Short mmCIF file of C-alpha atoms and ligand atoms in Angstrom, two decimals:
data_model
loop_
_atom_site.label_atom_id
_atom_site.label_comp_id
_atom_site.label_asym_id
_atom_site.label_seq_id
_atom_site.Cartn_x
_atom_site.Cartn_y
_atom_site.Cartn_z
CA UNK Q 1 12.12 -28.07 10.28
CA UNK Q 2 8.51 -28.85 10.32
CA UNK Q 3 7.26 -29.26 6.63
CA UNK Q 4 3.08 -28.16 6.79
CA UNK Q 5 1.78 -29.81 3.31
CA UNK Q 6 -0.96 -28.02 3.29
CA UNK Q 7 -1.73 -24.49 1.91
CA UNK Q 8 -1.50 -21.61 3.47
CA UNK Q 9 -3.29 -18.26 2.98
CA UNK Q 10 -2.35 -15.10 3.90
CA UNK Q 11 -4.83 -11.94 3.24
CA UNK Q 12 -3.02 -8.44 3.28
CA UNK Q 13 -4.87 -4.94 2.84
CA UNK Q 14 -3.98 -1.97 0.78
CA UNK Q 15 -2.67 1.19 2.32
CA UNK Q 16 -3.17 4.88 2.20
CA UNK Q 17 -0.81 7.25 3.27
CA UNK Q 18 -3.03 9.91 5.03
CA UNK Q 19 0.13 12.16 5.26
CA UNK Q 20 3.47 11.98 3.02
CA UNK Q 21 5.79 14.50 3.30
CA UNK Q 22 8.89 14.21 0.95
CA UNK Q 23 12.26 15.64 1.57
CA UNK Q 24 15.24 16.80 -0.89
CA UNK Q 25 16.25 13.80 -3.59
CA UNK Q 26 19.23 12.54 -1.53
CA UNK Q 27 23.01 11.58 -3.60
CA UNK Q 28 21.79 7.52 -3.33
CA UNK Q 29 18.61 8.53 -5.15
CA UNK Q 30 16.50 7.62 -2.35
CA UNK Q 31 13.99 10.90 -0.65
CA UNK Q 32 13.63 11.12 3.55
CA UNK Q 33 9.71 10.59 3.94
CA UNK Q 34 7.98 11.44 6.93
CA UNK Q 35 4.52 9.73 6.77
CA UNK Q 36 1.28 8.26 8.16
CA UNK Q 37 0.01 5.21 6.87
CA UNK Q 38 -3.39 3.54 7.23
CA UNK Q 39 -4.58 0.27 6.17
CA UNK Q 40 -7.54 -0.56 4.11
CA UNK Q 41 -10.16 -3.19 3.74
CA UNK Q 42 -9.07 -4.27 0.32
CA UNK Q 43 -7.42 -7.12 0.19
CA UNK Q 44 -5.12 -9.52 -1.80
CA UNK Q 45 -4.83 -13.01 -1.04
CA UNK Q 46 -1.86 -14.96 -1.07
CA UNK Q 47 -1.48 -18.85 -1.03
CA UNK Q 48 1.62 -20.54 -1.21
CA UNK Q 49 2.09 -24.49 -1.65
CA UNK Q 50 4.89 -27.01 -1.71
CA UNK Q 51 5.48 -27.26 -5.43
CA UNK Q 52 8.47 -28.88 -7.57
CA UNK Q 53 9.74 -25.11 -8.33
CA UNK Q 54 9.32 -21.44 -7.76
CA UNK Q 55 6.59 -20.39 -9.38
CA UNK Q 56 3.45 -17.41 -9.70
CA UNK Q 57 0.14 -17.79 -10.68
CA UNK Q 58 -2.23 -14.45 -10.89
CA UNK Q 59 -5.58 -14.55 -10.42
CA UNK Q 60 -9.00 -12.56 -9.47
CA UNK Q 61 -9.66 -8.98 -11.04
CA UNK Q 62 -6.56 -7.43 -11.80
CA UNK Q 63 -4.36 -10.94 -12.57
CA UNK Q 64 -3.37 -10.12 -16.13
CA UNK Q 65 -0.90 -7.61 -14.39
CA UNK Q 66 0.63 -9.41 -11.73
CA UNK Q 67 3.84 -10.01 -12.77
CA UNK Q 68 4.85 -13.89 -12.73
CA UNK Q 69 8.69 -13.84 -13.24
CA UNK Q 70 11.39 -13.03 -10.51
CA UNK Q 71 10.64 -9.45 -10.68
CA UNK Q 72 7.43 -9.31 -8.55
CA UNK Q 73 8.31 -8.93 -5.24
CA UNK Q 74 6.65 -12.13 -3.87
CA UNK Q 75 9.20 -14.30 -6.09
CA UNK Q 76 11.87 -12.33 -3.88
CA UNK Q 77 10.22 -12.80 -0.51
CA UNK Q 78 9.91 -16.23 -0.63
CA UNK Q 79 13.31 -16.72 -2.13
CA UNK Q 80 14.41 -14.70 1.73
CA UNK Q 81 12.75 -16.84 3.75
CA UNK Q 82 13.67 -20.16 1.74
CA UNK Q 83 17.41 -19.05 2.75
CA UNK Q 84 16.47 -18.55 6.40
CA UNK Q 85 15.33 -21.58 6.44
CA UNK Q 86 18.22 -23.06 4.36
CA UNK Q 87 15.81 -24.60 1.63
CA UNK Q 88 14.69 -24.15 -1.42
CA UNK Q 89 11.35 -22.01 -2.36
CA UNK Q 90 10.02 -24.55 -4.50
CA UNK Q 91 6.95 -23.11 -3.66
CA UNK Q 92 3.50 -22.24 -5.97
CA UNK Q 93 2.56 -18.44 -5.11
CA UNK Q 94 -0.99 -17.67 -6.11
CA UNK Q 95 -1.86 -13.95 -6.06
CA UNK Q 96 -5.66 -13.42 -5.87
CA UNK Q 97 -5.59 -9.73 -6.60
CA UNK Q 98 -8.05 -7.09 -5.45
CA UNK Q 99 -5.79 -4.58 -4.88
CA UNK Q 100 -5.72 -2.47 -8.15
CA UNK Q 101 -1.86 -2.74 -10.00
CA UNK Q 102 0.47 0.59 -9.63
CA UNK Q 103 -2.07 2.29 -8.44
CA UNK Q 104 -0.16 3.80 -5.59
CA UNK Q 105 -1.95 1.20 -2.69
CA UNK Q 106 1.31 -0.59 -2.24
CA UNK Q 107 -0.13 -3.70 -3.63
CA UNK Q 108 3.09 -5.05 -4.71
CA UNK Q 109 4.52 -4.43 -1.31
CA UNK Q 110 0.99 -6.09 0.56
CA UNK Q 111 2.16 -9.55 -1.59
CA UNK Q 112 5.90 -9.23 -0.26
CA UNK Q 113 4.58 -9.11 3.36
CA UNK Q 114 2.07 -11.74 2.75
CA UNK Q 115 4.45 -14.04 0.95
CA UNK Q 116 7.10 -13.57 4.08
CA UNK Q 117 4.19 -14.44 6.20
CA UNK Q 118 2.91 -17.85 4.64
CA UNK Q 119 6.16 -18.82 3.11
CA UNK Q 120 7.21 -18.63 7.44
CA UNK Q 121 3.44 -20.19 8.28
CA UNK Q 122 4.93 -23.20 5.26
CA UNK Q 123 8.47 -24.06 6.76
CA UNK Q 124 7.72 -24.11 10.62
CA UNK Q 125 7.16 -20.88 11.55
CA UNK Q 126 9.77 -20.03 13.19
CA UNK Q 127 11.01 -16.86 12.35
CA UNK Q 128 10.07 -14.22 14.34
CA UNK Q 129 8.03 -11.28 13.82
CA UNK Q 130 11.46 -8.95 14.20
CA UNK Q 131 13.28 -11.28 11.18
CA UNK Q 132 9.97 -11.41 9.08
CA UNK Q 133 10.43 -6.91 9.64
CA UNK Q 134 14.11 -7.23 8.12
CA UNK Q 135 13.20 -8.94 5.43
CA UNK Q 136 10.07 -6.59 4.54
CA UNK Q 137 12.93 -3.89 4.74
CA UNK Q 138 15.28 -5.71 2.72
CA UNK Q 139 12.68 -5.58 -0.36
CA UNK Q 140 11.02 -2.17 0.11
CA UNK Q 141 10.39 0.62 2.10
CA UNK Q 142 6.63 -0.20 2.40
CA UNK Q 143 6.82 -3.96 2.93
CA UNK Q 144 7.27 -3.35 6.72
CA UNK Q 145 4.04 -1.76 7.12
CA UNK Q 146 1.89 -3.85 5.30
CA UNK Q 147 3.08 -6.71 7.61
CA UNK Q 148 2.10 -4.70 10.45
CA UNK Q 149 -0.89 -3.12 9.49
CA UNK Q 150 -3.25 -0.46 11.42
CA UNK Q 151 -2.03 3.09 11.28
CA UNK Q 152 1.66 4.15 11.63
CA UNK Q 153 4.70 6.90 11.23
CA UNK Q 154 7.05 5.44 8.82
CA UNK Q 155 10.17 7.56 8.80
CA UNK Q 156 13.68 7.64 6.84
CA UNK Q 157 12.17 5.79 3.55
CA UNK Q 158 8.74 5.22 5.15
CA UNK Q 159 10.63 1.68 6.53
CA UNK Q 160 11.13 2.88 10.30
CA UNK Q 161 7.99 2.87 11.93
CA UNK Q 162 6.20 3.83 15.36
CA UNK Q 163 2.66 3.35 15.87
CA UNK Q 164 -0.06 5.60 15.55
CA UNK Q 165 -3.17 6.03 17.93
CA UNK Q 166 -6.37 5.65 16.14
CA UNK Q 167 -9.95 5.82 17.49
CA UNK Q 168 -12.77 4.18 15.57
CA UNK Q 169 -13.47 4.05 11.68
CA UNK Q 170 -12.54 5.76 8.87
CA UNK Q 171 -14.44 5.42 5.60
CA UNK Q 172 -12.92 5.90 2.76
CA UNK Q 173 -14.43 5.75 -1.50
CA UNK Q 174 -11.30 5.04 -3.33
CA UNK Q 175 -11.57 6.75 -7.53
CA UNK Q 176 -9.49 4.19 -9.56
CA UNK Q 177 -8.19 4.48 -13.06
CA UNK Q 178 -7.05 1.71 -15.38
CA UNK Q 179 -3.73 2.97 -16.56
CA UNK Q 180 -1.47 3.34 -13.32
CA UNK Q 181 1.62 5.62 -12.69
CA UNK Q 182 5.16 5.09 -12.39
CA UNK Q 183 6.25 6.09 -9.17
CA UNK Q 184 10.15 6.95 -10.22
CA UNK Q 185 8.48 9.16 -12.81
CA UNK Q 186 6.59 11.34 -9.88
CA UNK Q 187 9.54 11.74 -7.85
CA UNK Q 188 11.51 12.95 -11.05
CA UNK Q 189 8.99 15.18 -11.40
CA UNK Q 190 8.66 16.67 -7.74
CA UNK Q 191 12.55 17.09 -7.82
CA UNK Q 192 11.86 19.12 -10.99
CA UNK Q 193 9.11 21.49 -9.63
CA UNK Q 194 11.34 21.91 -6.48
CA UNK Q 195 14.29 22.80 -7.96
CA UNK Q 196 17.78 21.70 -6.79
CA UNK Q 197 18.21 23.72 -4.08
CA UNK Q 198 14.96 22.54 -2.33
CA UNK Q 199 16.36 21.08 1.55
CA UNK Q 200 13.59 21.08 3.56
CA UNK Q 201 12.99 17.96 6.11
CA UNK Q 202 9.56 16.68 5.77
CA UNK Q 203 7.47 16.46 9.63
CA UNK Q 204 4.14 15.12 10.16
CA UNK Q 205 1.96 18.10 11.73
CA UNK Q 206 0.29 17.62 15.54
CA UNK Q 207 -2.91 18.36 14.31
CA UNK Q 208 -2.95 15.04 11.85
CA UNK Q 209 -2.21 12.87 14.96
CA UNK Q 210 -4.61 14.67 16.88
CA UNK Q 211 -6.94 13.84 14.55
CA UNK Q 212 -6.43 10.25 14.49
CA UNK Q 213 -6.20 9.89 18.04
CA UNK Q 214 -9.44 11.44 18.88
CA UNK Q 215 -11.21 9.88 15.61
CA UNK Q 216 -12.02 13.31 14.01
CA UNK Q 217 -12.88 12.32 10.15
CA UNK Q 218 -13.28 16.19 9.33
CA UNK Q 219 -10.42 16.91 11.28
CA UNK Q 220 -8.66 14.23 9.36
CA UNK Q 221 -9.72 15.41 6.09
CA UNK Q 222 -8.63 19.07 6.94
CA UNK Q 223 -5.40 17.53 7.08
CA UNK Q 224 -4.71 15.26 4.50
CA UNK Q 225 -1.55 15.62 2.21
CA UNK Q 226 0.66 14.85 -0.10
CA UNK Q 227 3.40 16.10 -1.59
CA UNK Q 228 3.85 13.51 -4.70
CA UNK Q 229 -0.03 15.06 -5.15
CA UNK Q 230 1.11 17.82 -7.48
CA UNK Q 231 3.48 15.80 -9.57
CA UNK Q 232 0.68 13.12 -10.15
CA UNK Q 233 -1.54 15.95 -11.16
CA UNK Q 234 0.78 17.33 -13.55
CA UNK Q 235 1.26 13.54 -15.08
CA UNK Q 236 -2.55 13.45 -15.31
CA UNK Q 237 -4.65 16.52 -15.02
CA UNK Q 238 -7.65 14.68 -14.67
CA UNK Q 239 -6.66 13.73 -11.07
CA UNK Q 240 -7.19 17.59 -10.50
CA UNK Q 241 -10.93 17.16 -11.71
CA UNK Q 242 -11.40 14.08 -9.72
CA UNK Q 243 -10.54 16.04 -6.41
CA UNK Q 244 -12.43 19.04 -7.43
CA UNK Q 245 -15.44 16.64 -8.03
CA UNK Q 246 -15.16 14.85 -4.51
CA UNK Q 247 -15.04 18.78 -2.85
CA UNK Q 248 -18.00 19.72 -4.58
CA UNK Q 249 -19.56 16.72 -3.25
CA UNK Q 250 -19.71 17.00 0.52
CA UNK Q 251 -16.58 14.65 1.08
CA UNK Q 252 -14.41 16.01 4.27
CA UNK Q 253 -11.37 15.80 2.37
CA UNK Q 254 -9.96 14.02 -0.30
CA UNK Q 255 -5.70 13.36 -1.96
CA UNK Q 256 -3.65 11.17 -4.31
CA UNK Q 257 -2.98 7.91 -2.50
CA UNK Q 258 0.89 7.59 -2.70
CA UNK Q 259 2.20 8.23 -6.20
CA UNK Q 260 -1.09 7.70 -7.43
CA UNK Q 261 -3.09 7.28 -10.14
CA UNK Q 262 -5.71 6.49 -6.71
CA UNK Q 263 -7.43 9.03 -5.19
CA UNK Q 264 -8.76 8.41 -1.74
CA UNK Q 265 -11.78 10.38 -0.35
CA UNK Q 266 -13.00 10.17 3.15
CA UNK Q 267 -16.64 10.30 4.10
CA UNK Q 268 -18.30 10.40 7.58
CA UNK Q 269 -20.28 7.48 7.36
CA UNK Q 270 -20.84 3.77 5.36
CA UNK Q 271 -24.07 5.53 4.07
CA UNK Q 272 -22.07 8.83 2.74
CA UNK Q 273 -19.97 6.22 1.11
CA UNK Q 274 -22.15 4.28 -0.75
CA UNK Q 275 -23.76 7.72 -2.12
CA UNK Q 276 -20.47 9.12 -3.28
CA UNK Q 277 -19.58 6.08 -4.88
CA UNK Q 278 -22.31 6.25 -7.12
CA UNK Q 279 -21.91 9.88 -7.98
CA UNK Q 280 -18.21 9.17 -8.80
CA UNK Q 281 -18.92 5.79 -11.16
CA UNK Q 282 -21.80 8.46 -12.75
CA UNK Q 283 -19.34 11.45 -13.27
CA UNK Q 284 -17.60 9.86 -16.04
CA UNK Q 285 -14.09 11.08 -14.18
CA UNK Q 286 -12.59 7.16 -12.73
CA UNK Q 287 -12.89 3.88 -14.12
CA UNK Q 288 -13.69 2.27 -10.71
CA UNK Q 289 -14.62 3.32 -6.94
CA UNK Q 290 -14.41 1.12 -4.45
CA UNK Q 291 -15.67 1.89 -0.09
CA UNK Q 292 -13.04 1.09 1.93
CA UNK Q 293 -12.45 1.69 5.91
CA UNK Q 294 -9.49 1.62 7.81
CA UNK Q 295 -7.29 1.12 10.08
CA UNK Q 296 -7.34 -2.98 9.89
CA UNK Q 297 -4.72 -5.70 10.81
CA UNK Q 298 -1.98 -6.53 8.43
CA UNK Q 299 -0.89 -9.64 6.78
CA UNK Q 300 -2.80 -12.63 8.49
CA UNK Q 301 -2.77 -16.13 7.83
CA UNK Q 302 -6.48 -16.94 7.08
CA UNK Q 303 -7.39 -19.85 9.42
CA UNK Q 304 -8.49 -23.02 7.83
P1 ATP T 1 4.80 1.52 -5.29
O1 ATP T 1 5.07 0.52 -4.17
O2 ATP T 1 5.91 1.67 -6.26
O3 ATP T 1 4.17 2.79 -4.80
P2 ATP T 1 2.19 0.89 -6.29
O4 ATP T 1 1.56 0.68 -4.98
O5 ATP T 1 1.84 2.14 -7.00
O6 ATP T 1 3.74 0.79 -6.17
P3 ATP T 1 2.09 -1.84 -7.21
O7 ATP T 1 0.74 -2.44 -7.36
O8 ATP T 1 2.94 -2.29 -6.09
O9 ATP T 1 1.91 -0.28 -7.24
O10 ATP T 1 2.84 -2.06 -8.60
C1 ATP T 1 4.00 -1.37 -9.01
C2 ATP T 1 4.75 -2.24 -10.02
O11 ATP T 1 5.33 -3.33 -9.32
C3 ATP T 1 3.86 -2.84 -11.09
O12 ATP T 1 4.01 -2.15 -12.28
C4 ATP T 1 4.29 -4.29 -11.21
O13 ATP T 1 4.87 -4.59 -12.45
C5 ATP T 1 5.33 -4.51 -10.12
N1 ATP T 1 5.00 -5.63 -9.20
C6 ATP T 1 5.87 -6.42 -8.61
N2 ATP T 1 5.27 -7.33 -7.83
C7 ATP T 1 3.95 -7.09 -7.91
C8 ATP T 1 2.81 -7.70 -7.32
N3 ATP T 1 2.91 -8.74 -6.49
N4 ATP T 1 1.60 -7.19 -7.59
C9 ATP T 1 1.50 -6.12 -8.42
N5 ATP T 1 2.54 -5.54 -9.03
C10 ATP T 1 3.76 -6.00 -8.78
#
């Protein structure tokens, strides 16, 4: 094993999923997804260092959240590919966050990939990318695609993926909000409005992928949906007036990133962007709202 002393930095991007169907609450818990992911241009950055123990350090906007203990999912990739490598992750983690905290971007999941990457990048890289994919698995149905980035299907929990065809940009104004939701809590709450004998598998329409293929924003935004949108809604109503707001404004279509609090707009244009991000700080409705395009790369190791 080659032992790199220096640092290593990984930057990872958020995600949205553009479509996320949800089937029946299965008896381990767990709900079939079908779904299309994209990644955004907001990014954490990860560095990870030799150190004389395991340990997390949070910084940039949103570091008084990150947790620093063996419960954020970082602390468990690195402690996966220490074992790999038959070492031990006495490694320093720090998380320099831009990716706002339970805010249904996968941001805990976009540090797991990132961590798997550098922590590989620190000990000799030589796992491959197919290990580095069974470990994402291993800690959470999203971790796989944040290592891989761009736009895919994710399948089964959202962990099985295929890629996606995707022409051009897509520009995006992300309306944030402080206080995030719990994303058991929104499934608990779709199973309720369902009812128990709800059964229906969830399939990504033609039309979505069309969409994407050809680079059709409005197309795209005809399209858009989510089925953990209703639950978040019903957690917080004001996500309701948020997407109301972004209608009335000219955007091509607009939906609850994930299990939310987010909601994720898209525009036709950088320009369109900038405009509705200024109407949305001025509406009084978000406490942030950030421009955003996707599809871009997943987790990278930043050259030095
Ligand atoms: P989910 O993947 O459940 O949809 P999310 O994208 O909505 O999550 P995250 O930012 O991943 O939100 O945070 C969810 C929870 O995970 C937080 O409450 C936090 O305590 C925990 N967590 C674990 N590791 C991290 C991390 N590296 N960064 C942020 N939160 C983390």
């Amino acid at each position: 094993m080659r032992l790199v002393a220096d640092p290593i930095t990984v930057r990872v991007p958020a995600k949205v999923n553009v479509y996320l169907g949800v089937g029946p609450r299965e008896e381990s818990g767990y709900h079939g997804l079908a779904t299309v992911f994209q990644s955004l241009s907001i990014y954490d950055e990860i560095t990870v260092e030799v150190s004389e123990r395991l340990e997390i350090l949070g910084a940039g906007k949103w570091a008084e959240l990150i947790p620093t203990d063996e419960s954020n999912l970082a602390w468990k990739a690195a402690t996966l590919v220490a074992n790999a490598y038959g070492v031990e992750p006495h490694v320093r983690i720090t998380i320099n966050k831009s990716i706002p905290v339970a805010a249904g971007l996968a941001g805990g999941s976009a540090d797991a990939a990132a961590t798997l990457v550098a922590c590989n990048a620190l000990w000799g890289s030589s796992l491959t990318h197919e290990q580095l994919e069974e470990m994402a698995a291993q800690l959470g149905s999203d971790v796989p695609f944040m290592l891989r980035g761009g736009c895919a299907l994710g399948v089964n929990r959202g962990d099985v993926l295929s890629p996606v065809m995707t022409r051009g940009i897509f520009h995006w104004v992300l309306a944030t909000f402080r206080e995030g939701l719990g994303t058991p809590e929104i499934y608990a709450r779709l199973d309720d409005m369902r009812g128990v004998d709800f059964d229906e598998a969830p399939s990504v329409p033609n039309e979505l992928l069309a969409a994407l293929a050809q680079g059709d924003s409005s197309a795209l935004g005809a399209h858009l949906y989510n089925d953990l949108q209703a639950p978040a809604i019903a957690s917080r109503p004001q996500l309701g007036q948020v997407l109301e707001f972004g209608a009335e404004h000219g955007t091509l279509g607009g939906l609850v990133s994930g299990s939310g609090p987010t909601v994720a707009f898209l525009v036709d244009s950088e320009v369109a962007a900038i405009d509705f991000v200024i109407a949305l700080m001025g509406s009084g409705l978000v406490d942030g709202a950030i421009h955003a395009h996707g599809p871009v790369h997943g987790a990278r190791v930043v050259p030095t």
